[in-house]
Coordinates of C-alpha atoms in Angstrom, one line a residue:
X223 CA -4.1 -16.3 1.3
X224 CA -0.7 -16.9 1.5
X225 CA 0.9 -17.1 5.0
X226 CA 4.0 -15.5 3.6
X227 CA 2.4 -12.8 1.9
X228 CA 0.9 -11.4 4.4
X229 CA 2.2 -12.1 8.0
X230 CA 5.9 -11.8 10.0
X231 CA 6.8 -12.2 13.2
X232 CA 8.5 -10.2 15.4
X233 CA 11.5 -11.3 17.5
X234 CA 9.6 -12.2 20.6
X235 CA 7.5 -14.4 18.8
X236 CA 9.6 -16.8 16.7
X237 CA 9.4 -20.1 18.9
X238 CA 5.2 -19.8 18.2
X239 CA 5.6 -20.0 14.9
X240 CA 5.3 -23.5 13.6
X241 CA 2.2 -23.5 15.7
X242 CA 1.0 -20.7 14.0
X243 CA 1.8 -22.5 10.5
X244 CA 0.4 -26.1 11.0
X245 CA -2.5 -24.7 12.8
X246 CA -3.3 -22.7 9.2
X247 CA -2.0 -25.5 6.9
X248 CA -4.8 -27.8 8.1
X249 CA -7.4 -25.4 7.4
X250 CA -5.7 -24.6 4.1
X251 CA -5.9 -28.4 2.9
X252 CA -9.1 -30.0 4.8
X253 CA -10.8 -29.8 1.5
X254 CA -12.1 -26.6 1.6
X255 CA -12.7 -25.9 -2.0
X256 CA -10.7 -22.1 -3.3
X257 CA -14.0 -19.8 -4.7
X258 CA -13.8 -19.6 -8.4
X259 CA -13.0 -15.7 -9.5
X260 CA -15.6 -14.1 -10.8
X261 CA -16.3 -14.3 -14.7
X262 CA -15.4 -10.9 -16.9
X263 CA -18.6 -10.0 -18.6
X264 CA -18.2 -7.8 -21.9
X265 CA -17.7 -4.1 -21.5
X266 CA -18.6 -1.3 -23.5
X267 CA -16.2 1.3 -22.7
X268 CA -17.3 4.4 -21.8
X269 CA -14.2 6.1 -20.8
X270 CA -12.1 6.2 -24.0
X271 CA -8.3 5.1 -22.7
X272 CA -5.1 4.0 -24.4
X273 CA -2.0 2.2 -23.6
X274 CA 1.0 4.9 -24.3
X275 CA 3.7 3.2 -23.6
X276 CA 5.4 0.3 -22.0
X277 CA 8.8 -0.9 -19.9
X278 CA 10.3 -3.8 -18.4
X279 CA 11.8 -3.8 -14.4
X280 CA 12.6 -7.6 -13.2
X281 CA 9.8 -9.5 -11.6
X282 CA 8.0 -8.1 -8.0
X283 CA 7.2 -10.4 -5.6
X284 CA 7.5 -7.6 -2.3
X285 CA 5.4 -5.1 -1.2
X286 CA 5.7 -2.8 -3.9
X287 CA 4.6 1.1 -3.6
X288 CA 5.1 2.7 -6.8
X289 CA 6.6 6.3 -5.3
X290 CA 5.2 9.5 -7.4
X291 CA 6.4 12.8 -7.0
X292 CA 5.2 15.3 -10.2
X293 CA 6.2 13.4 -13.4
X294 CA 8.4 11.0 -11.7
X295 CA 7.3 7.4 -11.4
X296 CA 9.8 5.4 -8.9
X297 CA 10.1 1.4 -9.1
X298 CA 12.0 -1.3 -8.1
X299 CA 12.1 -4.8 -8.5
X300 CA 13.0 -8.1 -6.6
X301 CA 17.1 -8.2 -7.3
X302 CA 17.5 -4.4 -6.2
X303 CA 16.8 -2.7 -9.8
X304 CA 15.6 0.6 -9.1
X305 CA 14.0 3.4 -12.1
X306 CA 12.7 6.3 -11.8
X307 CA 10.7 6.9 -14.8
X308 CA 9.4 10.0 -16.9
X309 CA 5.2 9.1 -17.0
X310 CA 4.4 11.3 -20.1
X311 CA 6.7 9.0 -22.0
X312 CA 8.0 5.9 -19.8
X313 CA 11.3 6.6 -20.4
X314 CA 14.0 6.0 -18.0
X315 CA 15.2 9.1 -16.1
X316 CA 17.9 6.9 -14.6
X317 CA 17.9 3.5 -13.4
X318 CA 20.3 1.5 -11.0
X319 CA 20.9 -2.0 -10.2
X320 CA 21.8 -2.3 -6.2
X321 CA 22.6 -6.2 -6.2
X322 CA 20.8 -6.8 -3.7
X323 CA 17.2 -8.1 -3.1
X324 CA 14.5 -5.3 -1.8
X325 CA 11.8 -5.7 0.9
X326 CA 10.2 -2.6 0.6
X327 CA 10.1 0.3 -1.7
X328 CA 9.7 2.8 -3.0
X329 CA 10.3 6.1 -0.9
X330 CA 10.3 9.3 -3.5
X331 CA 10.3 13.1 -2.9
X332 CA 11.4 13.8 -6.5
X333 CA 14.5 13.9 -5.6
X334 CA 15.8 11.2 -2.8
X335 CA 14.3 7.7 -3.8
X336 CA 14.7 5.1 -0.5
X337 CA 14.1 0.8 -0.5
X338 CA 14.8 -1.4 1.9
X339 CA 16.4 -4.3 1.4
X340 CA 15.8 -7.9 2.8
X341 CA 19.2 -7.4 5.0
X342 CA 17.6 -5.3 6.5
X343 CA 19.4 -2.1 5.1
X344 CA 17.8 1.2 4.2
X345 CA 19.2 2.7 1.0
X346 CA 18.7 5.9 -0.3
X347 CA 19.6 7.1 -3.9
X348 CA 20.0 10.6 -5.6
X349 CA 19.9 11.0 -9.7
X350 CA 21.2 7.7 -10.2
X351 CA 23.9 7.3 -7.7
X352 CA 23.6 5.8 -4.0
X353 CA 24.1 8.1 -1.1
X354 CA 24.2 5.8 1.4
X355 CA 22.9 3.1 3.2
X356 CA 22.0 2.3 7.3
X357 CA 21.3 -1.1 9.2
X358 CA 17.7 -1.6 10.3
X359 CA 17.2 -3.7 14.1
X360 CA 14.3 -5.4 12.2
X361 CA 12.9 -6.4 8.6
X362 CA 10.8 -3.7 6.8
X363 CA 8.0 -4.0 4.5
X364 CA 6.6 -0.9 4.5
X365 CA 8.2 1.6 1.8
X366 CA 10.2 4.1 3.3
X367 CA 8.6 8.2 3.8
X368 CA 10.8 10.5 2.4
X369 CA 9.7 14.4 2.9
X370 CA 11.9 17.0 4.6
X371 CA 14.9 16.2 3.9
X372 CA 14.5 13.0 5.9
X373 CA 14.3 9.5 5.5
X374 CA 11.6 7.7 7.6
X375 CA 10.7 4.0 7.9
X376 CA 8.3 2.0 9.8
X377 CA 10.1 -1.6 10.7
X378 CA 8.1 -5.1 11.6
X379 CA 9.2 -4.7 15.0
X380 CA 6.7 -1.5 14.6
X381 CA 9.9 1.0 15.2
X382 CA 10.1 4.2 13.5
X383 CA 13.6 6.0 12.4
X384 CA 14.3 8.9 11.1
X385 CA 17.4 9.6 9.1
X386 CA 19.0 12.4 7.1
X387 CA 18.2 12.6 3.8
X388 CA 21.6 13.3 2.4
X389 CA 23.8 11.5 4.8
X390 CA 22.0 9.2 6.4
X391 CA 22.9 9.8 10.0
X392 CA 20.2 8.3 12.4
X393 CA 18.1 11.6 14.0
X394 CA 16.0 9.3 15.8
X395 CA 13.9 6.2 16.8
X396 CA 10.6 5.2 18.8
X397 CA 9.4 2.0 19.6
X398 CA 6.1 1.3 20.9
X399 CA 5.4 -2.2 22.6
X400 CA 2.3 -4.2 20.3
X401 CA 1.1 -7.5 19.3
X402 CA 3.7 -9.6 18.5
X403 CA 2.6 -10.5 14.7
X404 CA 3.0 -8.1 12.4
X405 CA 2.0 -7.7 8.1
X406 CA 4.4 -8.6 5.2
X407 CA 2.6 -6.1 3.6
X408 CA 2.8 -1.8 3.0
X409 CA 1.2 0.1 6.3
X410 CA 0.5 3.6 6.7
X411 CA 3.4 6.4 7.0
X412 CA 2.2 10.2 5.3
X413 CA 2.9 13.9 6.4
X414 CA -0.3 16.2 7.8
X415 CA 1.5 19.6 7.7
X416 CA 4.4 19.4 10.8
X417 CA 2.9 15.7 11.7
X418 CA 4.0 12.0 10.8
X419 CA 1.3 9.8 10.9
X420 CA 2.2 6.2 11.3
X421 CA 0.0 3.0 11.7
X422 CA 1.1 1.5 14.6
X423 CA -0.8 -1.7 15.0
X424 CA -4.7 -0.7 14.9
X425 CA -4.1 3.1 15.8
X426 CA -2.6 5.9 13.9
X427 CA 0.0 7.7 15.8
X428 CA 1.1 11.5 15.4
X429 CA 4.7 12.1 15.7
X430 CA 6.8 15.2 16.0
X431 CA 9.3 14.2 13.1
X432 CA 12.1 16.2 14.3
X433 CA 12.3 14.5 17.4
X434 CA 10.6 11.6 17.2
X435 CA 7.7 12.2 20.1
X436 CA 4.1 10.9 20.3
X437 CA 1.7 13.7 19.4
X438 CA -1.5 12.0 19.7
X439 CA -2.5 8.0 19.1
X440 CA -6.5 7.3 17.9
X441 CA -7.8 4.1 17.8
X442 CA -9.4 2.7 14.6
X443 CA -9.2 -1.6 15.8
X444 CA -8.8 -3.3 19.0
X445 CA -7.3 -6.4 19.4
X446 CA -9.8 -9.2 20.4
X447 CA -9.2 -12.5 19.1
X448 CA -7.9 -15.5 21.4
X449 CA -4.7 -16.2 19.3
X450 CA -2.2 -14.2 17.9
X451 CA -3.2 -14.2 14.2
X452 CA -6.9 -13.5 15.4
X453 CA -5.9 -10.3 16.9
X454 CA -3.8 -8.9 14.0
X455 CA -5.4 -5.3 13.3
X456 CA -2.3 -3.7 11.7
X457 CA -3.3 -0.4 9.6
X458 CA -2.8 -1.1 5.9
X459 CA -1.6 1.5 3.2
X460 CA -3.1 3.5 0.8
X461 CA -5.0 5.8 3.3
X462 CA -7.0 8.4 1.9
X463 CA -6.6 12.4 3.2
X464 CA -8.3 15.1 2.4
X465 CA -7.2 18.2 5.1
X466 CA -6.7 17.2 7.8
X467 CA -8.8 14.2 7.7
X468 CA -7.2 10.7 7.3
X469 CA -8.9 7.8 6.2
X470 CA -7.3 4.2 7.0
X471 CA -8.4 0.2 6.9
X472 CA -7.9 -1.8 9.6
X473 CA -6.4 -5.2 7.9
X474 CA -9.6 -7.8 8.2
X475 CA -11.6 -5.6 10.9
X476 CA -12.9 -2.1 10.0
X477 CA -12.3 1.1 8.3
X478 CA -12.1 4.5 9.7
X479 CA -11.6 8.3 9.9
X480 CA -9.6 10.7 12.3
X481 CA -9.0 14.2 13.2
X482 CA -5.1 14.3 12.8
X483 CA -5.4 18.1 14.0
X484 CA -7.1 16.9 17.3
X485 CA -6.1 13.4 17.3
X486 CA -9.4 12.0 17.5
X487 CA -11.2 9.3 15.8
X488 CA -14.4 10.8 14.1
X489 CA -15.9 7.1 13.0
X490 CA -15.2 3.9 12.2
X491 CA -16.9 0.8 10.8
X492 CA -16.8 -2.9 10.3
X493 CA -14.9 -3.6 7.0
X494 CA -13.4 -7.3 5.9
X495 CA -10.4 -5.9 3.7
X496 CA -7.2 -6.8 3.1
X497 CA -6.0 -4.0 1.0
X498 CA -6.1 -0.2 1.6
X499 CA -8.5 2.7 0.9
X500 CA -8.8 5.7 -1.6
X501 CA -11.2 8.2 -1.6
X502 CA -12.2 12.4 -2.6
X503 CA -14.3 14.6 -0.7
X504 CA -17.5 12.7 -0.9
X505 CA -16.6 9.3 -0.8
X506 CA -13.8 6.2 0.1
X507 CA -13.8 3.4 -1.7
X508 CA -12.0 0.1 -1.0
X509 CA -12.2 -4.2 -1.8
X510 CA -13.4 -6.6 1.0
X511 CA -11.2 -9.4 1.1
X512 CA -13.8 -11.2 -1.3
X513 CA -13.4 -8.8 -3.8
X514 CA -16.8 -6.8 -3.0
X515 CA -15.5 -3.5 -4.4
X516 CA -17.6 -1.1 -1.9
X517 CA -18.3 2.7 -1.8
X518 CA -18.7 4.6 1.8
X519 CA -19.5 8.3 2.6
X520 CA -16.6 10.0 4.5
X521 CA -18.2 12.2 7.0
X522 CA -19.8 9.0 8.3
X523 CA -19.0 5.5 6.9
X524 CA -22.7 4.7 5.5
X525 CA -22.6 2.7 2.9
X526 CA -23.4 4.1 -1.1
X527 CA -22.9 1.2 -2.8
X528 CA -21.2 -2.5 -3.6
X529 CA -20.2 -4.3 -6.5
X530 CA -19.8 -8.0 -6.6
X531 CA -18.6 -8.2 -10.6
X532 CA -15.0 -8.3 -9.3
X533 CA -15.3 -11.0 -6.6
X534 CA -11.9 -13.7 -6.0
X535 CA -10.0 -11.7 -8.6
X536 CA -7.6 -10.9 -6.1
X537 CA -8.5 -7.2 -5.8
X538 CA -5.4 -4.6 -5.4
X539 CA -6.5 -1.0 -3.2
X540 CA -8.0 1.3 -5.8
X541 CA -7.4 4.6 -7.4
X542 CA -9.3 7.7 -7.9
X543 CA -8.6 8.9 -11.6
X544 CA -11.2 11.3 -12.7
X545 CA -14.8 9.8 -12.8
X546 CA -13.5 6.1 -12.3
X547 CA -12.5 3.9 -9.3
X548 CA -9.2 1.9 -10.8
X549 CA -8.4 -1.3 -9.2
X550 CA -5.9 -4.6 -10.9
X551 CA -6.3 -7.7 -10.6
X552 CA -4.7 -10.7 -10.2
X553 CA -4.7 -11.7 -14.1
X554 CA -3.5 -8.3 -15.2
X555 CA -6.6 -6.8 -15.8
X556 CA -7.1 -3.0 -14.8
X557 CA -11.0 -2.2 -14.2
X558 CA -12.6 1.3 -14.3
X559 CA -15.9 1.8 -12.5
X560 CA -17.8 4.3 -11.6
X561 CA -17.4 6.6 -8.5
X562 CA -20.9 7.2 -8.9
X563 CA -22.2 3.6 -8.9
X564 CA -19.7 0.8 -9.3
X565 CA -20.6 0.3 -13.0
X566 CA -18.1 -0.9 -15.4
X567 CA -16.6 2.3 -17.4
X568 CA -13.6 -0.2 -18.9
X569 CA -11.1 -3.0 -18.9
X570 CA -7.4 -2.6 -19.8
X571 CA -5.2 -5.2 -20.3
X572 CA -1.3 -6.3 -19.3
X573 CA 0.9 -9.2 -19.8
X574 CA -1.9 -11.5 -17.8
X575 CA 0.3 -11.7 -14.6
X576 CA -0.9 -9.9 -11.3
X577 CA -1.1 -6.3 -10.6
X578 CA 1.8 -6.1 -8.0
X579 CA 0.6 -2.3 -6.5
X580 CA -2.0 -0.3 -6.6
X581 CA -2.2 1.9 -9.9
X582 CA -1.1 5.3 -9.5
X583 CA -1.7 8.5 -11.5
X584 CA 1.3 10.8 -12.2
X585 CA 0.3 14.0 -14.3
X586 CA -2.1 13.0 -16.9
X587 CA -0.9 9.2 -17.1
X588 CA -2.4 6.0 -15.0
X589 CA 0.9 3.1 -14.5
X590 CA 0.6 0.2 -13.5
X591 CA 3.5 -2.4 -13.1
X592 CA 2.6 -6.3 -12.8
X593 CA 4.2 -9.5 -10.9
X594 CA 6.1 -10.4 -14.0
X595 CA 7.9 -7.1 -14.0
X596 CA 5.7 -5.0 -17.2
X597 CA 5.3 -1.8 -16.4
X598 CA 2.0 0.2 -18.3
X599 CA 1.0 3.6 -19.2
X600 CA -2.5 4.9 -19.9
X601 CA -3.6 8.0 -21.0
X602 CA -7.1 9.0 -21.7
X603 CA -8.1 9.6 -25.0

């Protein structure tokens, strides 16, 4: 994996860093040989799905969350063009270039659309327009949370701030002390009824977001490596919820569930991902860092199944879309399994360059936007 893809450091930190580097570069080239991805087999598709339509957005190298709020499909791209897209037809609602290059994005409610960019600004944008934009203390590569009428963003000095939707006046900030390396890479941030939840290193946090106070924190890692990158257990977006019942991965370490009424952690267990979780009622599902595509219970983290036909494909987190399990890849392939199983329901295919986000569902329509900057709808048929 790519040093730069995944890891940042926070202020403190900086002098360690070549260390850090040369220590990995040796291991990178002292012949270790990369595993070969995993050949496609032939698939008979049982789930009958066609390409609708298709856009363009300039290429995506960041962190990309593709922000969905009712039809609405939000996206941005590396030299600060941001769309908001209808999903029934894939036509532009509006679309605006910022000039300037985004970290992280993209924050939607429907209405307020928020990115940060790599100077470290957090803008946020109404039907086309900018409405303003607010210096961070720190780089961002998480998108930004919009939801009541507030703008909030998790930095890589693992800071949360609020701001006002509309104006963006600063309403307020918490900063909790941590590890001093930190993901280049989307973490958690979601609303359980009057609660934030934020992944805050390896524990979720509940914050009052009108004032910015710590509710509850609940464990899912612990730090216990001897260096640095060892102990990295950052919380990794997507999460799955169902109630009041949040389901997160802990990057490299384990997965886990917790009570965000109570605060408490109801399970966790060991899990080798680098990407985040989905999952319904029944079951999560997620990729181990080998591309094992694996399916656990939620009331208790057994495990239901595995599937190994995706392995080194360089898995993104999956999406639940009917009976299937959706996950890219890192040639532009979108692959359907089973919920049920892990078979292979079908294979759809994009312009051959990575999947850049997790696909996401808005109404009826599956999207999915790729390195090179194609964005994709599917419908079924």
């Amino acid at each position: 994996m790519k040093i730069q893809s995944f890891l940042a450091l926070a202020p403190a930190a900086r002098a360690s860093l070549a260390i850090i580097i040369i220590a990995l570069l040796a291991g990178c080239f002292g012949g270790v040989k990369k595993p070969q991805p995993t050949e496609l087999q032939p698939v008979t598709a049982l789930v009958s799905v066609r390409q609708s339509w298709t856009q363009r957005i300039g290429p995506v190298n960041f962190p990309l969350d593709v922000g969905v709020a009712g039809n609405g499909v939000a996206i941005a791209s590396d030299d600060g063009t941001v769309a908001l897209l209808d999903a029934q037809s894939g036509r532009d609602v509006w679309r605006l270039a910022l000039k300037t290059p985004i970290a992280a994005g993209v924050g939607s409610d429907g209405k307020v659309l928020a990115v940060v960019t790599k100077d470290n600004e957090v803008i946020a944008m109404q039907a086309g327009r900018e409405l303003w934009r607010q210096k961070l203390t720190a780089q961002a590569f998480t998108a930004p949370f919009v939801a009541g009428e507030r703008v909030f963003v998790l930095a890589a000095d693992r800071s949360v701030n609020a701001f006002d939707g509309q104006t963006g006046r600063k309403l307020w900030a918490q900063q909790r002390p941590s590890e001093p390396l930190v993901l280049r890479q989307s973490g958690v941030m979601l609303a359980v009824g009057d609660t934030l939840v934020v992944g805050l290193a390896g524990r979720l946090a509940g914050f009052n977001p009108s004032n910015g106070s710590i509710q509850w924190e609940a464990p899912i890692a612990t730090p216990r490596g001897i260096n640095d990158i060892e102990r990295l257990v950052d919380l990794v977006g997507s999460v799955s919820r169902i109630g009041d019942s949040v389901c997160v991965r802990a990057f490299q370490s384990s997965i886990g569930c917790v009570n965000t009424t109570r605060g408490n952690v109801l399970w966790t267990r060991p899990a080798n991902g680098v990407q985040g979780i989905q999952g319904d009622d029944r079951y999560l599902f997620g990729t181990e860092a080998d591309g094992t595509v694996l399916a656990w219970k939620r009331s208790d983290g057994e495990r239901v199944w595995s599937s190994d036909r995706l392995r080194y494909r360089g898995l993104t987190a999956p999406l639940l879309a009917g009976r299937s399990v959706v996950i890219g890849d890192a040639t532009g392939f979108i692959h359907l399994l089973s919920r049920d199983d892990g078979s292979l329901l079908n294979r759809l295919s994009t312009d051959g360059s990575a999947i850049s986000a997790a696909p996401v569902l808005a109404g009826n329509t599956l999207v999915a936007v790729t390195r090179n900057g194609g964005i994709y709808g599917f419908q079924p048929e």
